[in-house]
mmCIF file of C-alpha atoms in Angstrom:
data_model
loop_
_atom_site.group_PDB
_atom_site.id
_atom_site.type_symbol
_atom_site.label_atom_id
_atom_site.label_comp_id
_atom_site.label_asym_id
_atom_site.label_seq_id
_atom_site.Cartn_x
_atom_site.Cartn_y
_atom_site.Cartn_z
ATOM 1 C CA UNK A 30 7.109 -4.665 20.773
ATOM 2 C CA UNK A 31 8.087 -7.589 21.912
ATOM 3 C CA UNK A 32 8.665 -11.340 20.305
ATOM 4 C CA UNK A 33 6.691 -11.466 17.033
ATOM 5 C CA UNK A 34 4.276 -14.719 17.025
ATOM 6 C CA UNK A 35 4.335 -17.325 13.945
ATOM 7 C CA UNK A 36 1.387 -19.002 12.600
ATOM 8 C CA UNK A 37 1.787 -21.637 9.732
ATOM 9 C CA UNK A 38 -0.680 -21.200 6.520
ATOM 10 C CA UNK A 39 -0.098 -23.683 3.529
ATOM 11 C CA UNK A 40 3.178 -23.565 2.581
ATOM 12 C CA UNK A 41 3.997 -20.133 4.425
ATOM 13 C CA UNK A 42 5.099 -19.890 8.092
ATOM 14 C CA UNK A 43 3.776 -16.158 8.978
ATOM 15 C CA UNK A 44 5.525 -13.970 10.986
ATOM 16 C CA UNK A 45 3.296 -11.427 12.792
ATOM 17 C CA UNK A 46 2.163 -9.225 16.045
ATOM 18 C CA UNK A 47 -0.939 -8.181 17.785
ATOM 19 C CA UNK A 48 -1.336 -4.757 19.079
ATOM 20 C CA UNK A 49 -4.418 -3.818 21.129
ATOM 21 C CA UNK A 50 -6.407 -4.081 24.236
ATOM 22 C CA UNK A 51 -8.234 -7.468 25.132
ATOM 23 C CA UNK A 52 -11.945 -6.804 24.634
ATOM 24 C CA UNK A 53 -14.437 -8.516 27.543
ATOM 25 C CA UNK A 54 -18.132 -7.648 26.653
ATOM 26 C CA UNK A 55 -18.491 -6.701 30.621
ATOM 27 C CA UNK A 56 -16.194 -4.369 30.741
ATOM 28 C CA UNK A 57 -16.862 -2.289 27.587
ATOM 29 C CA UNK A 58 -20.245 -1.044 28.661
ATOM 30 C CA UNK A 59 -21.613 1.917 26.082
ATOM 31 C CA UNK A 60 -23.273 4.945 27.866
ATOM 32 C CA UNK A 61 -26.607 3.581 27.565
ATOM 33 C CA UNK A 62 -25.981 0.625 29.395
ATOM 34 C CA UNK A 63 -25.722 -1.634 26.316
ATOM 35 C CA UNK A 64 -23.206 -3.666 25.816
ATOM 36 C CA UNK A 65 -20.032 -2.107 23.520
ATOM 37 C CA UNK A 66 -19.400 -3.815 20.178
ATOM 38 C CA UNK A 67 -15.600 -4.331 19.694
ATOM 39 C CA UNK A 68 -14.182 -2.660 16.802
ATOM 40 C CA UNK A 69 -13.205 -4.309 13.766
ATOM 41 C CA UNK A 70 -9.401 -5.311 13.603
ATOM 42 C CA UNK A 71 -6.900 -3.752 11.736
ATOM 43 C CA UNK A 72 -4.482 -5.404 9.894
ATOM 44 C CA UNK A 73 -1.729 -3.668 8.621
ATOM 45 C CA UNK A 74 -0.058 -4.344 4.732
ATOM 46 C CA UNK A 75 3.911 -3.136 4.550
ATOM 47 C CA UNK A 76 4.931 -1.822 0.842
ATOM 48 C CA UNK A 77 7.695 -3.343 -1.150
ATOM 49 C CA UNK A 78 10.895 -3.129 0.398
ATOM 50 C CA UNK A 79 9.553 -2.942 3.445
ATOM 51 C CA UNK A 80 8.913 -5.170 6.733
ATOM 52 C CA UNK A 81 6.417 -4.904 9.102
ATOM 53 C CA UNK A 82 9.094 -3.342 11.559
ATOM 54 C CA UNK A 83 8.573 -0.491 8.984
ATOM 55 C CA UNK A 84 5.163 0.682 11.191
ATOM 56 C CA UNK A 85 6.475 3.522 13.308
ATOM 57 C CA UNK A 86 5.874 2.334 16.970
ATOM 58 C CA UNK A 87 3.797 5.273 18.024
ATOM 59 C CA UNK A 88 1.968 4.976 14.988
ATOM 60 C CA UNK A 89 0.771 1.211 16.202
ATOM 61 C CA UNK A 90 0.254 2.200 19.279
ATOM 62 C CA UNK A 91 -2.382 5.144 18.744
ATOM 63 C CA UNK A 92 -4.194 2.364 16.394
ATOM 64 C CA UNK A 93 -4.323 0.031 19.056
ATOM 65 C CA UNK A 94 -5.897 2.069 21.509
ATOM 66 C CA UNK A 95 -9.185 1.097 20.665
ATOM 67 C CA UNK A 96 -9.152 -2.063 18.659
ATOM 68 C CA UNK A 97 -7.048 -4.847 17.901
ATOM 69 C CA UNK A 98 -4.119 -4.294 15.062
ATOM 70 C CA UNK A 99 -2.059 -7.002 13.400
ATOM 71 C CA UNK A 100 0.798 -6.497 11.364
ATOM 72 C CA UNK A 101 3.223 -9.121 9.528
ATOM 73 C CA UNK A 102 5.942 -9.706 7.110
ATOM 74 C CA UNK A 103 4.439 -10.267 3.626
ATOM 75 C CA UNK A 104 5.464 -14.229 2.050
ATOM 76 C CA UNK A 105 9.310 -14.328 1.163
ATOM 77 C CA UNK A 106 9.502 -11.014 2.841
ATOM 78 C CA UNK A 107 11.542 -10.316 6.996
ATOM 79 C CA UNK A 108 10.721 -13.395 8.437
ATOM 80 C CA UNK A 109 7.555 -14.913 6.515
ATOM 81 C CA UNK A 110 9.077 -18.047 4.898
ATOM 82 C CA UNK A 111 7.094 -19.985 2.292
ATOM 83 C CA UNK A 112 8.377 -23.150 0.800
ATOM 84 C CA UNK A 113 6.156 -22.547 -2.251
ATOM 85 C CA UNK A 114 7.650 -21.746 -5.983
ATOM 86 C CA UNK A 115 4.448 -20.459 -7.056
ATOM 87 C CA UNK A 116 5.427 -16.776 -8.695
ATOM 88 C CA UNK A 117 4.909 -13.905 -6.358
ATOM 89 C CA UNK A 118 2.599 -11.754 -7.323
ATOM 90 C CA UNK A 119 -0.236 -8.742 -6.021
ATOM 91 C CA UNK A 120 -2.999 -11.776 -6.214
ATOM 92 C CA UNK A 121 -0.414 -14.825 -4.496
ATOM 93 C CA UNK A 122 0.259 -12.277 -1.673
ATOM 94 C CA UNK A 123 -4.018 -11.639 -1.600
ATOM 95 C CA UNK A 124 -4.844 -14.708 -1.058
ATOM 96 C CA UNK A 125 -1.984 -15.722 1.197
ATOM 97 C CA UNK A 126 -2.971 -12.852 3.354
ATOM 98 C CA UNK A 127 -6.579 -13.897 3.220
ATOM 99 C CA UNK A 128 -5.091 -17.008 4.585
ATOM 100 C CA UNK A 129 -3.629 -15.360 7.290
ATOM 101 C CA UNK A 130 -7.076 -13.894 8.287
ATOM 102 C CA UNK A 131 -8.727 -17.060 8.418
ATOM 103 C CA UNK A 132 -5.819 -18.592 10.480
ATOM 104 C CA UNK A 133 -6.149 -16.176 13.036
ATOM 105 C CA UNK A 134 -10.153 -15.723 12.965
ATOM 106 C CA UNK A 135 -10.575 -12.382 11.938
ATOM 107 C CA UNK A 136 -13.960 -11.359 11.518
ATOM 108 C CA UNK A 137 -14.140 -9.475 8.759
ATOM 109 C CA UNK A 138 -11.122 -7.430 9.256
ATOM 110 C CA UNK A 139 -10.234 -3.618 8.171
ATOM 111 C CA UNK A 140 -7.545 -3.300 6.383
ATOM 112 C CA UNK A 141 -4.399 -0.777 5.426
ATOM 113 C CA UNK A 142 -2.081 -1.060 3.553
ATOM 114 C CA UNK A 143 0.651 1.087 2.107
ATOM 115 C CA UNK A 144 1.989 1.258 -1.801
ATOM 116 C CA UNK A 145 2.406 -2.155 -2.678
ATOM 117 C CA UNK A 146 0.433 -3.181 0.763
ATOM 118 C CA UNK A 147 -2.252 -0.875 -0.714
ATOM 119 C CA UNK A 148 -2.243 -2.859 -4.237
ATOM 120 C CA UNK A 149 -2.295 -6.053 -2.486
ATOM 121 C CA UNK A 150 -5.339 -4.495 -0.187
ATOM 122 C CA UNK A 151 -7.214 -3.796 -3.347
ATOM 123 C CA UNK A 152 -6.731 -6.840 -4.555
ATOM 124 C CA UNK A 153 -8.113 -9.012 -1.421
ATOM 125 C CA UNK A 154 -10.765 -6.248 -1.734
ATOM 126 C CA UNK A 155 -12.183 -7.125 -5.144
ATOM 127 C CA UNK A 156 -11.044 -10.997 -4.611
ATOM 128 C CA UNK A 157 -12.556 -11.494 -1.370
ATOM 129 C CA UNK A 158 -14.865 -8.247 -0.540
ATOM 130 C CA UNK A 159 -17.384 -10.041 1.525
ATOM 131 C CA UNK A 160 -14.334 -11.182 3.547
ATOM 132 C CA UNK A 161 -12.845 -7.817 4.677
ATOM 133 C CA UNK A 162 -14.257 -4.675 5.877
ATOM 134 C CA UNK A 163 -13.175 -1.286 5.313
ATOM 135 C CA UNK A 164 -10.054 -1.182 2.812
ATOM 136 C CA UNK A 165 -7.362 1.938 3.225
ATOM 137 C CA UNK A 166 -4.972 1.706 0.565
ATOM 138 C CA UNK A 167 -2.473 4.457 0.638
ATOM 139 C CA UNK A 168 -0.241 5.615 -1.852
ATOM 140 C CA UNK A 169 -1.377 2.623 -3.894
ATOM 141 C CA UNK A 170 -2.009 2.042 -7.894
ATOM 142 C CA UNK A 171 -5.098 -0.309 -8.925
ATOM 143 C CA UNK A 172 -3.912 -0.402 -12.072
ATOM 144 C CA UNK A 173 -1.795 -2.311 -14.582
ATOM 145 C CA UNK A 174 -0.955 -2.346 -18.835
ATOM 146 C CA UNK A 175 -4.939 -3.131 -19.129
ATOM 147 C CA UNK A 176 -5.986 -0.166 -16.153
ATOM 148 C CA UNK A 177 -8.086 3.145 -17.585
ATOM 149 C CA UNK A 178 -5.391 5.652 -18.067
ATOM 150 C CA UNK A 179 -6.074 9.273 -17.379
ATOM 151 C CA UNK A 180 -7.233 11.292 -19.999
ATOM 152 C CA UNK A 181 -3.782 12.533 -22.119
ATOM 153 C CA UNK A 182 -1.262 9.980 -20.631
ATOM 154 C CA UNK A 183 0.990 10.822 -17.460
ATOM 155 C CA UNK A 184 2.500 13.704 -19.533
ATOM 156 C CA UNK A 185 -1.100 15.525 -18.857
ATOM 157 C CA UNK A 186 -1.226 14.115 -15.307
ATOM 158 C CA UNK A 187 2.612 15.874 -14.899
ATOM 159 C CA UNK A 188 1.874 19.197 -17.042
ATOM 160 C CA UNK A 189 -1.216 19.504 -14.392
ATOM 161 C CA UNK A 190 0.957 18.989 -11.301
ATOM 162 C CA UNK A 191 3.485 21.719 -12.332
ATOM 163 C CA UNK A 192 1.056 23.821 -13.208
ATOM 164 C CA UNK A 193 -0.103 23.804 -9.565
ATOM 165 C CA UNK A 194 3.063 23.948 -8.416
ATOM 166 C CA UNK A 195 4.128 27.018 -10.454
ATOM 167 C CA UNK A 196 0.613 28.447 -9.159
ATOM 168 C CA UNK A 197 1.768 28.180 -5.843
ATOM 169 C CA UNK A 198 5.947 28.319 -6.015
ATOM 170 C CA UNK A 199 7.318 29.338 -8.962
ATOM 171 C CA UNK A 200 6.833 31.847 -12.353
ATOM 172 C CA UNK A 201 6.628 31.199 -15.902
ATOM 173 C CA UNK A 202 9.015 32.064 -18.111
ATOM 174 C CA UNK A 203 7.534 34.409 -21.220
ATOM 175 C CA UNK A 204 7.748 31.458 -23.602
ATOM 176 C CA UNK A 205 5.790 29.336 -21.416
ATOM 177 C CA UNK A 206 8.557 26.520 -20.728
ATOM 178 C CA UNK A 207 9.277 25.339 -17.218
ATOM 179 C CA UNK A 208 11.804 26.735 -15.186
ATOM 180 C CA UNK A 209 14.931 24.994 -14.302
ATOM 181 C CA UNK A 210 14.406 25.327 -10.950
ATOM 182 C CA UNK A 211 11.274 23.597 -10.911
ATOM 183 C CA UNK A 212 11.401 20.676 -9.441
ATOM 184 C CA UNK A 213 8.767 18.943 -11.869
ATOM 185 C CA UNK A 214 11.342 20.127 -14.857
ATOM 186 C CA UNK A 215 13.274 16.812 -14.903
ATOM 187 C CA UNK A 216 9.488 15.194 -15.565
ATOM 188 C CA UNK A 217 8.278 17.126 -18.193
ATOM 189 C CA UNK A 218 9.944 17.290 -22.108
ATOM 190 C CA UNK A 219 11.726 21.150 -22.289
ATOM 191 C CA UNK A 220 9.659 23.321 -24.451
ATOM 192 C CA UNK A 221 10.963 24.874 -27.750
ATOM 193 C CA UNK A 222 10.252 29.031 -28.289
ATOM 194 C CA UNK A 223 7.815 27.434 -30.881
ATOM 195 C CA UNK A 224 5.743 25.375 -28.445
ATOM 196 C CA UNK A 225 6.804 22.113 -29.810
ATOM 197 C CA UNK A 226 8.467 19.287 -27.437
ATOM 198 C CA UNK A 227 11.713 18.589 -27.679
ATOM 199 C CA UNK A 228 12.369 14.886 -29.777
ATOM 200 C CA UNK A 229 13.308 12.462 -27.021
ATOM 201 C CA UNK A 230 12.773 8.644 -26.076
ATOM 202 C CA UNK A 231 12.938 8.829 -22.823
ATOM 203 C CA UNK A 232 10.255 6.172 -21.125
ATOM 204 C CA UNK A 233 8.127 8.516 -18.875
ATOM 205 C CA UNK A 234 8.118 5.370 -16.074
ATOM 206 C CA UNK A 235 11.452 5.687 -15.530
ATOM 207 C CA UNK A 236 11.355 9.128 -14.984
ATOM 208 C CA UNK A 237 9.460 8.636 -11.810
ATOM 209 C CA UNK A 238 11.528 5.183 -11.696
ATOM 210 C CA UNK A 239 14.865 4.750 -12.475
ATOM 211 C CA UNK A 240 15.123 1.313 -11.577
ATOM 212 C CA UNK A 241 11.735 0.365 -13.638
ATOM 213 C CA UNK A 242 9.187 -1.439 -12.933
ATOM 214 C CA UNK A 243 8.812 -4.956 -10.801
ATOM 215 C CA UNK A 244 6.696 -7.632 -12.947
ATOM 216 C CA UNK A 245 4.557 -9.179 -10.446
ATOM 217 C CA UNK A 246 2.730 -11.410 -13.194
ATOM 218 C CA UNK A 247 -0.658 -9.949 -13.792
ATOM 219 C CA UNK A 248 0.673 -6.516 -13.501
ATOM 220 C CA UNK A 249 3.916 -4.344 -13.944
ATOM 221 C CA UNK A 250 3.993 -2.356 -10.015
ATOM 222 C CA UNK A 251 5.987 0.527 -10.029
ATOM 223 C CA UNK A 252 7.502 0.868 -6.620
#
């Protein structure tokens, strides 16, 4: 991979590579004799916890086969340093990463990123849309307190998730409840031989997240 490159932007000193091959208009010839457009880059967005030495190496490599990737360590995050108190939030790391685009003259850039990389994607997206190209956010959540929820709450979203599951792996017990060895039972409040839930105050995001949620500001991300 080789020595990652640093470019300064504000008060953050990026940390970042380049995958890709170097495009020359004379070489890239199309079939019909017309000269081949390059591809749009591809810049890559890690998810929290993460670094960009996260991106499995073959991974970058098939990407960069035909176009030029970038990846890089998010601000505060590996070694992206930013001298800035400003809070960190989905939006701060948008716009710093829109920075980063315009420091390195991307033109209009695709971009990926991956669960908190994809909320920060969506975010440059509908900040800065005429600015980017193609967004891929992947196991992402545009959402926050003030988001559309899904009709019935995430105990409907659940109930229809084991009930694809059981479709496919499991059996219902006669009084409808879900089996204990069901995977999806820890999610889902035990039903009584009545049909009735079970009494309980559990919170339903720390079932999927023990460790709760991370207040970035304009939204609570649940990573």
């Amino acid at each position: 991979m080789g020595n990652a490159s640093s470019i300064q932007v504000g008060t953050i000193n990026f940390s970042y590579h380049e995958f890709g091959p170097l495009f020359a208009s004379t070489e890239n010839p199309a079939d019909d004799g017309e000269v081949a457009e390059e591809p749009a880059p591809l810049l890559l967005i890690h998810g929290f916890g993460s670094t960009q030495y996260d991106w499995p190496l073959e991974f970058l490599e098939s990407l960069a086969e035909t176009r030029k990737v970038f990846i890089f360590d998010n601000p505060r995050i590996g070694l992206s340093n930013d001298t800035s108190d400003t809070p960190l939030t989905i939006n701060y790391m948008a716009n710093a990463t829109l920075g980063l685009i315009e420091a390195l003259q991307l033109s209009r850039p695709d971009i990926l990123g991956y669960s908190m990389g994809g909320d920060v994607a969506l975010s440059l997206a509908t900040q800065h849309g005429d600015q980017v190209g193609a967004i891929i956010a992947m196991a992402a959540s545009f959402g926050g307190p003030d988001a559309p929820q899904p009709e019935g709450g995430l105990e409907a979203v659940l109930q229809g998730l084991e009930t694809v599951f059981l479709s496919k792996y499991a059996t219902v017990t006669n009084n409808g409840a879900v089996p204990s060895t069901s995977p999806m039972s820890a999610l889902i409040p035990a039903s009584t031989t009545d049909g009735t839930e079970e009494a309980g105050d559990e919170d339903p995001n720390k079932l999927f997240f023990p460790q709760g949620t991370l207040d970035l500001g304009e939204k609570n991300c649940p990573f």
